[in-house]
Short mmCIF file of C-alpha atoms in Angstrom, two decimals:
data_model
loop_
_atom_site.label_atom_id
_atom_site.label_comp_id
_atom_site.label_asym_id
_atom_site.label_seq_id
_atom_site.Cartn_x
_atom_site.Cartn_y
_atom_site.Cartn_z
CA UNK A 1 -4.29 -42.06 72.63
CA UNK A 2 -6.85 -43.76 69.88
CA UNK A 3 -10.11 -45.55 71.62
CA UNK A 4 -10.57 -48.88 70.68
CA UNK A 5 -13.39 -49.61 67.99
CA UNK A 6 -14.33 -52.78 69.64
CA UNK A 7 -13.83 -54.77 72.66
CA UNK A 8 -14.54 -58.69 73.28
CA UNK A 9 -12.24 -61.29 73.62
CA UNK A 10 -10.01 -63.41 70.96
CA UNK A 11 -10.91 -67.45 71.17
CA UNK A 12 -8.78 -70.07 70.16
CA UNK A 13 -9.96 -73.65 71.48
CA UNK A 14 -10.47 -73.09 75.40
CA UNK A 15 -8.23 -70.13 75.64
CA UNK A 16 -9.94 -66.77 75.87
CA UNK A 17 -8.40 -63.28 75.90
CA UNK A 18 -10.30 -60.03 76.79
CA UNK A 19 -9.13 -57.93 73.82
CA UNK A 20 -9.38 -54.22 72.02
CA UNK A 21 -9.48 -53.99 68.51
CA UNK A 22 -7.46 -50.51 67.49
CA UNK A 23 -7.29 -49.30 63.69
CA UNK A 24 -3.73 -49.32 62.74
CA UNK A 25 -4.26 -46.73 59.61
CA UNK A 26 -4.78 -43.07 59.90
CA UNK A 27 -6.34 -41.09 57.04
CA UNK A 28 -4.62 -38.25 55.57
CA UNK A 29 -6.42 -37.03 52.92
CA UNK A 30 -7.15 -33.59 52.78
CA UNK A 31 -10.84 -32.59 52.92
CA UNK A 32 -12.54 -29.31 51.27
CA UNK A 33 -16.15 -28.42 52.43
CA UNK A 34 -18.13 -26.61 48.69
CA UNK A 35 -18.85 -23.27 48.19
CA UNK A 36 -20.58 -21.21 45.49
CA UNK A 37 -18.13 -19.82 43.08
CA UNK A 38 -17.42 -15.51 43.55
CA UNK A 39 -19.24 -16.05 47.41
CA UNK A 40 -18.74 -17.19 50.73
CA UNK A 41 -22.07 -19.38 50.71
CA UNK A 42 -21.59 -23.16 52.17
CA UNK A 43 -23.24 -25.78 49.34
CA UNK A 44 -24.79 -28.46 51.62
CA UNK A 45 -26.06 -31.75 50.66
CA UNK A 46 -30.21 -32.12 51.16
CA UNK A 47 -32.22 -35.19 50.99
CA UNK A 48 -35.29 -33.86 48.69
CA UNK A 49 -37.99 -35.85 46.93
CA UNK A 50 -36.99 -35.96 43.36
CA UNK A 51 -40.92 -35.34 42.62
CA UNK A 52 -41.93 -32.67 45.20
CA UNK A 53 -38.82 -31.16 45.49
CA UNK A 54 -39.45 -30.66 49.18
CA UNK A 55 -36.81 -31.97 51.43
CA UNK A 56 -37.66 -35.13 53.44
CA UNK A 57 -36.17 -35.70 56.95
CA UNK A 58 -34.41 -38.98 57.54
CA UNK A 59 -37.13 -40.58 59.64
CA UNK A 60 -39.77 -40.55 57.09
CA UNK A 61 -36.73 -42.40 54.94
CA UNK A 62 -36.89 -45.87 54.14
CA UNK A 63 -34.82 -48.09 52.23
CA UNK A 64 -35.94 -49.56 48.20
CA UNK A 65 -34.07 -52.25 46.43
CA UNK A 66 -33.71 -51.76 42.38
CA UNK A 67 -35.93 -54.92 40.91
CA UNK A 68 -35.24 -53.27 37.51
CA UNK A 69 -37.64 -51.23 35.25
CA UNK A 70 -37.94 -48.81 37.47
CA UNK A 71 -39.67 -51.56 40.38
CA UNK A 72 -38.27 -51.47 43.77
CA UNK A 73 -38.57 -53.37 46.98
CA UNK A 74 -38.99 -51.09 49.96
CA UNK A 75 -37.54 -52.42 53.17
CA UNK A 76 -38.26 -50.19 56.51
CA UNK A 77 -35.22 -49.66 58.83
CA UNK A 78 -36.32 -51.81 61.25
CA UNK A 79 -36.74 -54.66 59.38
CA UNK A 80 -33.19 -54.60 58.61
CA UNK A 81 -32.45 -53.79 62.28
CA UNK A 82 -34.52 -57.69 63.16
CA UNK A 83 -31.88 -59.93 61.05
CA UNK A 84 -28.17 -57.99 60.94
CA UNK A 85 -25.79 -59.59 62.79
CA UNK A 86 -25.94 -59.93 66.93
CA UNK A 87 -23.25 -57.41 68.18
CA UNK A 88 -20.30 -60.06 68.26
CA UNK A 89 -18.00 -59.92 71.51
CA UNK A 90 -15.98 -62.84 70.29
CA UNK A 91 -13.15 -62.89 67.77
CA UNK A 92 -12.97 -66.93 67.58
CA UNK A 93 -10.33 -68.52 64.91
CA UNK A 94 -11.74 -71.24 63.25
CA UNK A 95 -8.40 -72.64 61.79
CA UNK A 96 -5.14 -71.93 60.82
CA UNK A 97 -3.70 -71.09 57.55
CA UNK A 98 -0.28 -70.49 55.86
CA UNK A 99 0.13 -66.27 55.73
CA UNK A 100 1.47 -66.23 52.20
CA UNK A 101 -1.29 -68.86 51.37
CA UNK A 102 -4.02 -65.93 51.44
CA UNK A 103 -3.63 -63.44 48.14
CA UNK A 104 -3.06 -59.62 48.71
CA UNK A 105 -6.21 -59.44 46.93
CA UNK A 106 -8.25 -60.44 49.82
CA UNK A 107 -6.67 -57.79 52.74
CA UNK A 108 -8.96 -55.01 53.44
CA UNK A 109 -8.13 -52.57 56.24
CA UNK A 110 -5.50 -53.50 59.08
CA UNK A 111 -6.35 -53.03 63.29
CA UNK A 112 -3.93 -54.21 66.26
CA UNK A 113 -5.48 -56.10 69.00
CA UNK A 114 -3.77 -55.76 72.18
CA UNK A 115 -5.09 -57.78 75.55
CA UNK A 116 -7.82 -55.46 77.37
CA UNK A 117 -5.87 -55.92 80.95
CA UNK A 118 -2.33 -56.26 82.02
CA UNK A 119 -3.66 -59.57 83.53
CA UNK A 120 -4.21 -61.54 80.54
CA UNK A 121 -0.86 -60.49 79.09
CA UNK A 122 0.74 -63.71 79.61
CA UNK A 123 -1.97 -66.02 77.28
CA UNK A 124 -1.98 -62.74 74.94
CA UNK A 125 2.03 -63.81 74.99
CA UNK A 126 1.66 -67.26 74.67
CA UNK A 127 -0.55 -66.76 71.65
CA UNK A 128 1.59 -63.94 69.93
CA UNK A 129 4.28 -66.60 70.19
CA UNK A 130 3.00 -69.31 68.45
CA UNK A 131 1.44 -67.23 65.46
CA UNK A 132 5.04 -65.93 65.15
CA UNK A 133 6.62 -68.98 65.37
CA UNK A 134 4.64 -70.84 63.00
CA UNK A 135 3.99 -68.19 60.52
CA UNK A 136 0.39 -68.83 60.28
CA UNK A 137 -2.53 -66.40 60.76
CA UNK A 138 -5.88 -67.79 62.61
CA UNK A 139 -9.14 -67.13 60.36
CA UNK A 140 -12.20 -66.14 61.77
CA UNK A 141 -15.06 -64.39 61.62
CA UNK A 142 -16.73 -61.39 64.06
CA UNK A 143 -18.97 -58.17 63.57
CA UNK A 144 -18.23 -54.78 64.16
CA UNK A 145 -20.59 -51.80 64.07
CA UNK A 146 -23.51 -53.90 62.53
CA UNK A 147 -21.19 -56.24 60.26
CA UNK A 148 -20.15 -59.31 59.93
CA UNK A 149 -16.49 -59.19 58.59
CA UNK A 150 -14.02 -62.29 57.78
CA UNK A 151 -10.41 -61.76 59.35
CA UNK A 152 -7.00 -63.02 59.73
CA UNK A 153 -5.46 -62.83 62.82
CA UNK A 154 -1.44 -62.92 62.55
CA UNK A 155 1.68 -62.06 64.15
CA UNK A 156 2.75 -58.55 64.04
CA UNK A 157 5.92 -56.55 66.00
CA UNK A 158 5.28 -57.59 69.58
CA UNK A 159 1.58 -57.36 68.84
CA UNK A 160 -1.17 -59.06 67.35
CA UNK A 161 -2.65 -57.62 63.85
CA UNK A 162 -6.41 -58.33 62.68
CA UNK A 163 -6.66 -57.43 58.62
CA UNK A 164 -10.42 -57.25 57.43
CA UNK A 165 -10.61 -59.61 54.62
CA UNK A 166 -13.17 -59.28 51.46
CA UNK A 167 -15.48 -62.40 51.11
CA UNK A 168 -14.75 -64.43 47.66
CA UNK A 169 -18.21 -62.96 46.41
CA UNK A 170 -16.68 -59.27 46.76
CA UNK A 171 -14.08 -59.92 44.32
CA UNK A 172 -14.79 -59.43 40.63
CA UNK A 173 -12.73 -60.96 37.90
CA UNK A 174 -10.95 -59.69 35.40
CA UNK A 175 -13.49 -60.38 32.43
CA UNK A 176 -16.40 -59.68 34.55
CA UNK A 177 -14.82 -55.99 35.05
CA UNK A 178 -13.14 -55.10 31.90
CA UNK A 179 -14.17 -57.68 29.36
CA UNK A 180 -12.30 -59.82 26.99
CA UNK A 181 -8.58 -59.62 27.41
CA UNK A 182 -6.15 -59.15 24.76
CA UNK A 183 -4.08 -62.07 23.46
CA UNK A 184 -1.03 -61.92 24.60
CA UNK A 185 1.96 -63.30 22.52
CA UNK A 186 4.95 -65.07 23.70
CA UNK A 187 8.11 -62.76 24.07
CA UNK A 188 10.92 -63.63 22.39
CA UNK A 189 13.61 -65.16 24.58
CA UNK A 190 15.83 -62.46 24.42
CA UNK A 191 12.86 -60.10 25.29
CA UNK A 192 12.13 -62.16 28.33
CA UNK A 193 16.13 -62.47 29.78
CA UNK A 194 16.26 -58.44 29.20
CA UNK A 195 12.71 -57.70 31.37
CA UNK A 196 14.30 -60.17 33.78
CA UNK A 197 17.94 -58.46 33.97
CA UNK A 198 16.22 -54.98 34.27
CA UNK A 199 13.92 -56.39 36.87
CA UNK A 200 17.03 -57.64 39.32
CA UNK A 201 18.73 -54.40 38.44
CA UNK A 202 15.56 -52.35 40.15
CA UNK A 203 15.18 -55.03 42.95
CA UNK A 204 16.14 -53.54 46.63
CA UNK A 205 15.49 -53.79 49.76
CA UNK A 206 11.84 -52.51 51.03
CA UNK A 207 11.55 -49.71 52.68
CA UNK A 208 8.03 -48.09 52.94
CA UNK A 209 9.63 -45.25 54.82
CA UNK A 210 10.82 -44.01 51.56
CA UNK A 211 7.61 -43.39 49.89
CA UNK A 212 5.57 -40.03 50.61
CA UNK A 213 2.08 -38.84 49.65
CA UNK A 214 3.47 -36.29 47.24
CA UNK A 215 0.05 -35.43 45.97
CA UNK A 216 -1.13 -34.33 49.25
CA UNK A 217 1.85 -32.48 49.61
CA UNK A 218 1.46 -30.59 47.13
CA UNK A 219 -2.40 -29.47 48.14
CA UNK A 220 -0.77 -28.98 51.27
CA UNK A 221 1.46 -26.35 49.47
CA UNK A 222 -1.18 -24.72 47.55
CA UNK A 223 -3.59 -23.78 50.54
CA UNK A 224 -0.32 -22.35 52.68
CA UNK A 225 0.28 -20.25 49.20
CA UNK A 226 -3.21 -19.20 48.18
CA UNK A 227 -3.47 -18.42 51.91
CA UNK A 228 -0.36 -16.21 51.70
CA UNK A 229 -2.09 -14.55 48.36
CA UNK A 230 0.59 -15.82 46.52
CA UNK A 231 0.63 -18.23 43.01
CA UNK A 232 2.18 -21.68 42.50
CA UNK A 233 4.08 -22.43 39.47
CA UNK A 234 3.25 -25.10 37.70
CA UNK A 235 5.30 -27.18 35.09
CA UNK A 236 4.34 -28.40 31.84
CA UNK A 237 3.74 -32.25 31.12
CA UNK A 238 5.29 -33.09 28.27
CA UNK A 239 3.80 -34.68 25.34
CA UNK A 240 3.53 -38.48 25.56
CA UNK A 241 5.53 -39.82 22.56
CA UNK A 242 3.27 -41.65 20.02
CA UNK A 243 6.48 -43.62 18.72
CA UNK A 244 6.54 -47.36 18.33
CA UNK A 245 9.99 -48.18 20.03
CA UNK A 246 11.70 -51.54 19.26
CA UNK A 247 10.59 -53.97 22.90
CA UNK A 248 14.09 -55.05 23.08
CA UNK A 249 16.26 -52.01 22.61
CA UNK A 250 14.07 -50.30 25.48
CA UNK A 251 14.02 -52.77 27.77
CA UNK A 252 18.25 -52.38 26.68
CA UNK A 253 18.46 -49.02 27.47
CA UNK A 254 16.25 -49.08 30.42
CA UNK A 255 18.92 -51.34 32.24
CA UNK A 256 21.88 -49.01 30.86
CA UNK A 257 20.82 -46.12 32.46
CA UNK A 258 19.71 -48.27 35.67
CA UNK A 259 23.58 -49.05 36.02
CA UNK A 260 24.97 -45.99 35.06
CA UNK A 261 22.70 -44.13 37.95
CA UNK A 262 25.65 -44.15 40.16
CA UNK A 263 24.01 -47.49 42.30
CA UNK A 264 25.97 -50.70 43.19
CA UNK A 265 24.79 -53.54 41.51
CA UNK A 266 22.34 -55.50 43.78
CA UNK A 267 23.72 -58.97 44.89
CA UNK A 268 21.67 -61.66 45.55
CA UNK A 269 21.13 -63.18 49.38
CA UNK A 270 22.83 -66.56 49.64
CA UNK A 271 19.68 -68.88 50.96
CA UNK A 272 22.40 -70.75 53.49
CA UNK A 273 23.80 -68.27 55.28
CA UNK A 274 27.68 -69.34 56.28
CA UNK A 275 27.81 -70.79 59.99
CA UNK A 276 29.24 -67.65 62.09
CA UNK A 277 25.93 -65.99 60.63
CA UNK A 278 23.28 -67.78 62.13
CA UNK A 279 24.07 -66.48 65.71
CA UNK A 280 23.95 -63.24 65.07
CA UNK A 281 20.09 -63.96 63.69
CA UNK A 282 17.23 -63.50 65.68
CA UNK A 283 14.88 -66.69 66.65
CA UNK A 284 11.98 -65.18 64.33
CA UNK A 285 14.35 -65.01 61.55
CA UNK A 286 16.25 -68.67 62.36
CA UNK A 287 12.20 -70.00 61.83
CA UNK A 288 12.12 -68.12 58.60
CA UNK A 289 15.04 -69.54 57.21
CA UNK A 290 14.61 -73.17 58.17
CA UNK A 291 11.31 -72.74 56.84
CA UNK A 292 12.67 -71.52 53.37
CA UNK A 293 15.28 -74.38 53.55
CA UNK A 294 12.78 -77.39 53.95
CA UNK A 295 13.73 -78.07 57.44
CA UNK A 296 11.11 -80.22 58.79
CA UNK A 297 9.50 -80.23 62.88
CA UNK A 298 11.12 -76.60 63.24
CA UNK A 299 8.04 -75.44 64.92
CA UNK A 300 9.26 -77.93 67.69
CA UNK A 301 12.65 -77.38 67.64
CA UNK A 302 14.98 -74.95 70.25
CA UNK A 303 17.50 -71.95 68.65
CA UNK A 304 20.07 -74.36 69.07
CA UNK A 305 18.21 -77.18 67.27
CA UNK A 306 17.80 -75.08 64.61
CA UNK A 307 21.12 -74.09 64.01
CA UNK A 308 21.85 -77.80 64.08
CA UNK A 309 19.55 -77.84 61.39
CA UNK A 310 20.39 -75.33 59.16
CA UNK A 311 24.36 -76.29 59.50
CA UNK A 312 23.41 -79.93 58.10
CA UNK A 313 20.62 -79.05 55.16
#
């Protein structure tokens, strides 16, 4: 079982959880140490003075900010130690916000947080409730290993999940990254009802469990091989085409062979489901709904309520 990367205790108002904070992402990628080509001898990384050429141990390192023209500012260890962050042992939401308010572009890395005893499992409950009910993820703010990160706290499956968000300063714009953008013109109606048609026609349900780490795979593959003494195979790319094809009459063909794949065309949820339906949903997905269909106090409201609901909007 994983060890927690930090321990403290999730806030909101007066109530106070004792918490662990677990990553919930596991790295896979495969990792290769150097050698020297035609030998067996290990390249290693050195820290060497780029005047001397004499390596320098990592005590008698210290730290130089680029001023520009070749002028740095040289900060000692220590001094950085005297103003980072105070080891936080407090996760405390500060308010509340909509989930789907807060742009993909923000999430950084995900963690559960599950309640440090089985004794505070009933306000850990409580909590995990009303995030899930309400949709909404708590924002705050706590440091871990030396830095101070900006979270959201949300519901999860029958736990709570903390994603690591990026502050608005770490996020570089479009222009600022790749310079001025290219015009782009207005497609033609047609155009536009085509990309939209081939869109629905690729639209299904999501299913991460599909998608594999091929490319990992396939070094996978390659060491078991090489190990064996034995050669992979390797096919050909072919040539990218440099023809200009007509924008329409791809976008045409790219929808014919969507539907003659063999795959039943995708229909479309009805937003209302009909009435037997709604019993057979569960609470979590009765909120959703209601909350899709305008229904207004259903954070209040009981499962029967909200059928009530539902049947009459």
């Amino acid at each position: 079982m994983a060890r927690p990367v930090w321990s403290g205790a999730l806030s909101l108002g007066l109530v106070t959880v004792p918490v662990e904070l677990y990553p919930a992402v596991a790295d896979h990628t495969i990792h290769f140490h150097q050698f020297e080509r035609g030998t067996s001898d290990r390249i290693r990384n050195r820290r060497v003075n780029e005047r001397t050429g004499e390596e320098v141990t990592q005590g008698e390192i210290v730290k130089g900010y680029d001023l520009g023209g070749g002028d740095h500012v040289l900060v000692e260890p220590d001094e950085l130690d005297e103003i980072a962050p105070e080891r936080s042992r407090r996760i405390d939401i500060e308010q509340f916000v909509e989930l789907d308010e807060i742009d993909p572009w923000f999430f950084d890395k995900t963690y559960w947080l599950k309640p440090a005893k089985e004794d505070f499992a009933k306000a850990y409950g409580l909590l995990l409730q009303a995030m899930d009910r309400s949709e909404k993820a708590g924002v705050a703010k706590f440091v871990l290993r030396g830095k101070e990160y900006l979270a959201a706290v949300r519901a999860g499956e029958d736990v709570m999940v903390l994603n690591t968000l990026h502050f608005v300063a770490d996020l570089r714009k479009p222009k600022d990254v790749m310079g001025e953008l290219p015009s782009l013109p207005k497609p033609r109606p047609k155009e536009l009802d085509m990309a939209l048609a081939l869109v629905d026609e690729m639209t299904a349900p999501w299913k991460p469990e599909d998608y594999r780490d091929e490319y990992s795979k396939r070094v996978e593959e390659l060491i078991k091989a090489k190990e064996a003494g034995k050669e992979i195979a390797h096919e050909e790319e072919p040539e990218p085409s440099a023809d200009v094809v007509d924008l329409f009459e791809a976008l045409s063909r790219s929808v014919k062979n969507r539907k003659s794949g063999g795959q039943e065309p995708k229909k479309k949820a009805a937003k209302k489901p009909k009435q037997p339906e709604l019993a057979e949903l569960s609470k979590s997905d009765l909120d959703k709904l209601a909350r899709e269909q305008g229904v207004k106090g259903r954070s209040k409201m009981t499962r029967a309520e909200l059928e009530k609901a539902l049947k009459a909007s």
